[in-house]
mmCIF file of C-alpha atoms in Angstrom:
data_model
loop_
_atom_site.group_PDB
_atom_site.id
_atom_site.type_symbol
_atom_site.label_atom_id
_atom_site.label_comp_id
_atom_site.label_asym_id
_atom_site.label_seq_id
_atom_site.Cartn_x
_atom_site.Cartn_y
_atom_site.Cartn_z
ATOM 1 C CA GLN A 1 -34.286 -70.181 207.392
ATOM 2 C CA VAL A 2 -33.075 -67.985 204.550
ATOM 3 C CA GLN A 3 -34.292 -64.483 203.770
ATOM 4 C CA LEU A 4 -33.919 -62.946 200.310
ATOM 5 C CA VAL A 5 -34.046 -59.186 199.755
ATOM 6 C CA GLU A 6 -34.385 -57.938 196.179
ATOM 7 C CA SER A 7 -33.707 -54.463 194.840
ATOM 8 C CA GLY A 8 -33.054 -52.587 191.601
ATOM 9 C CA GLY A 9 -36.394 -52.693 189.813
ATOM 10 C CA GLY A 10 -38.047 -49.667 188.280
ATOM 11 C CA LEU A 11 -39.349 -47.954 185.156
ATOM 12 C CA VAL A 12 -37.058 -47.689 182.129
ATOM 13 C CA GLN A 13 -37.411 -46.807 178.462
ATOM 14 C CA PRO A 14 -36.969 -49.424 175.739
ATOM 15 C CA GLY A 15 -33.268 -49.975 175.138
ATOM 16 C CA GLY A 16 -32.385 -48.994 178.688
ATOM 17 C CA SER A 17 -30.663 -50.987 181.419
ATOM 18 C CA LEU A 18 -31.268 -52.085 184.989
ATOM 19 C CA ARG A 19 -29.327 -54.184 187.471
ATOM 20 C CA LEU A 20 -31.233 -56.321 189.947
ATOM 21 C CA SER A 21 -29.709 -57.551 193.195
ATOM 22 C CA CYS A 22 -30.778 -60.268 195.610
ATOM 23 C CA ALA A 23 -29.002 -60.719 198.936
ATOM 24 C CA ALA A 24 -29.458 -63.848 201.031
ATOM 25 C CA SER A 25 -29.123 -63.963 204.793
ATOM 26 C CA GLY A 26 -29.993 -66.289 207.649
ATOM 27 C CA SER A 27 -28.890 -69.714 208.813
ATOM 28 C CA ILE A 28 -27.011 -70.539 205.639
ATOM 29 C CA VAL A 29 -24.649 -73.472 205.493
ATOM 30 C CA SER A 30 -24.128 -73.258 201.743
ATOM 31 C CA ILE A 31 -25.842 -71.944 198.610
ATOM 32 C CA ASP A 32 -25.991 -74.066 195.489
ATOM 33 C CA ARG A 33 -28.055 -72.636 192.637
ATOM 34 C CA MET A 34 -29.167 -69.002 192.456
ATOM 35 C CA SER A 35 -31.769 -68.026 189.882
ATOM 36 C CA TRP A 36 -33.984 -65.288 188.507
ATOM 37 C CA TYR A 37 -37.579 -65.866 187.417
ATOM 38 C CA ARG A 38 -40.185 -63.438 186.138
ATOM 39 C CA GLN A 39 -43.951 -63.302 185.909
ATOM 40 C CA ALA A 40 -45.971 -60.973 183.695
ATOM 41 C CA PRO A 41 -49.681 -60.256 184.304
ATOM 42 C CA GLY A 42 -51.825 -63.162 183.170
ATOM 43 C CA LYS A 43 -48.829 -65.395 182.511
ATOM 44 C CA GLN A 44 -47.102 -68.161 184.425
ATOM 45 C CA ARG A 45 -43.772 -67.638 186.113
ATOM 46 C CA GLU A 46 -40.845 -68.400 183.816
ATOM 47 C CA LEU A 47 -37.138 -68.975 184.263
ATOM 48 C CA VAL A 48 -34.833 -66.121 183.263
ATOM 49 C CA ALA A 49 -31.412 -67.452 184.301
ATOM 50 C CA HIS A 50 -29.570 -69.887 186.586
ATOM 51 C CA ILE A 51 -26.102 -69.616 188.043
ATOM 52 C CA PHE A 52 -24.521 -72.502 189.914
ATOM 53 C CA SER A 53 -21.962 -72.496 192.696
ATOM 54 C CA TYR A 54 -19.162 -73.406 190.303
ATOM 55 C CA GLY A 55 -20.063 -70.541 187.959
ATOM 56 C CA SER A 56 -21.929 -72.256 185.154
ATOM 57 C CA THR A 57 -24.904 -70.285 183.804
ATOM 58 C CA ASN A 58 -28.095 -71.000 181.894
ATOM 59 C CA TYR A 59 -30.345 -68.435 180.167
ATOM 60 C CA ALA A 60 -33.778 -68.401 178.626
ATOM 61 C CA ASP A 61 -33.581 -67.933 174.861
ATOM 62 C CA SER A 62 -35.536 -64.688 175.111
ATOM 63 C CA VAL A 63 -32.804 -62.969 177.155
ATOM 64 C CA LYS A 64 -29.595 -64.464 175.750
ATOM 65 C CA GLY A 65 -27.150 -61.781 174.707
ATOM 66 C CA ARG A 66 -28.986 -59.095 176.678
ATOM 67 C CA PHE A 67 -29.008 -60.276 180.317
ATOM 68 C CA THR A 68 -26.096 -61.433 182.464
ATOM 69 C CA ILE A 69 -26.411 -63.294 185.757
ATOM 70 C CA SER A 70 -23.554 -63.221 188.270
ATOM 71 C CA ARG A 71 -22.953 -63.918 191.948
ATOM 72 C CA ASP A 72 -20.750 -62.788 194.796
ATOM 73 C CA ASN A 73 -20.392 -65.806 197.058
ATOM 74 C CA ALA A 74 -18.719 -63.831 199.848
ATOM 75 C CA LYS A 75 -21.813 -61.615 200.048
ATOM 76 C CA ASN A 76 -24.371 -64.341 199.264
ATOM 77 C CA THR A 77 -25.710 -62.093 196.530
ATOM 78 C CA VAL A 78 -26.911 -62.736 192.985
ATOM 79 C CA TYR A 79 -27.208 -60.042 190.311
ATOM 80 C CA LEU A 80 -29.025 -59.711 187.017
ATOM 81 C CA GLN A 81 -27.669 -57.119 184.588
ATOM 82 C CA MET A 82 -30.424 -56.309 182.103
ATOM 83 C CA ASN A 83 -29.469 -54.470 178.902
ATOM 84 C CA SER A 84 -31.377 -53.579 175.739
ATOM 85 C CA LEU A 85 -34.645 -53.896 177.598
ATOM 86 C CA LYS A 86 -37.843 -54.473 175.639
ATOM 87 C CA PRO A 87 -41.491 -53.879 176.585
ATOM 88 C CA GLU A 88 -41.986 -57.649 176.697
ATOM 89 C CA ASP A 89 -39.462 -57.795 179.555
ATOM 90 C CA THR A 90 -42.029 -56.069 181.773
ATOM 91 C CA ALA A 91 -42.741 -58.368 184.723
ATOM 92 C CA VAL A 92 -42.224 -58.946 188.407
ATOM 93 C CA TYR A 93 -38.774 -60.469 188.827
ATOM 94 C CA TYR A 94 -38.132 -62.976 191.611
ATOM 95 C CA CYS A 95 -34.880 -64.436 192.846
ATOM 96 C CA ASN A 96 -34.755 -68.045 193.955
ATOM 97 C CA VAL A 97 -32.031 -69.780 195.937
ATOM 98 C CA LEU A 98 -31.326 -73.433 196.637
ATOM 99 C CA SER A 99 -29.640 -73.394 200.019
ATOM 100 C CA ARG A 100 -28.625 -75.870 202.689
ATOM 101 C CA VAL A 101 -29.917 -74.977 206.144
ATOM 102 C CA ASN A 102 -28.704 -77.373 208.829
ATOM 103 C CA THR A 103 -28.899 -80.726 207.027
ATOM 104 C CA THR A 104 -31.729 -79.860 204.638
ATOM 105 C CA PHE A 105 -31.714 -78.318 201.149
ATOM 106 C CA SER A 106 -34.632 -75.989 200.436
ATOM 107 C CA TYR A 107 -35.742 -73.437 197.848
ATOM 108 C CA PHE A 108 -36.338 -69.850 198.960
ATOM 109 C CA TRP A 109 -38.075 -67.022 197.080
ATOM 110 C CA GLY A 110 -37.565 -63.290 197.202
ATOM 111 C CA GLN A 111 -40.477 -60.873 197.504
ATOM 112 C CA GLY A 112 -40.281 -59.784 193.869
ATOM 113 C CA THR A 113 -39.336 -56.486 192.249
ATOM 114 C CA GLN A 114 -41.265 -54.777 189.445
ATOM 115 C CA VAL A 115 -39.549 -54.048 186.137
ATOM 116 C CA THR A 116 -41.520 -51.916 183.691
ATOM 117 C CA VAL A 117 -40.199 -51.116 180.212
ATOM 118 C CA SER A 118 -42.209 -48.364 178.555
ATOM 119 C CA SER A 119 -41.750 -45.127 176.653
#
């Protein structure tokens, strides 16, 4: 199994920045896609960004130009640099990893980290 540990959330003012981290550990054979999702109160969970093993990225329109997803394959870690934060970015942020364990590919979720943007 794969365990994901998230960190970096907190309270920031509008226009501020945060960097989220998610480290994977466990019986990992390989990691394919690493992603960030978020869920605000009363809303469904939505995709923020994908990054694939070969480096290609995909962003939600709402965060393009402000957020950057990256990964360190040697550390099995994915990051989300969040700049120019807006109140509407307030949500619980979850990392998600598609990983091969033994001969099976499975999706794994982090525990979530709260990001609050408020003055």
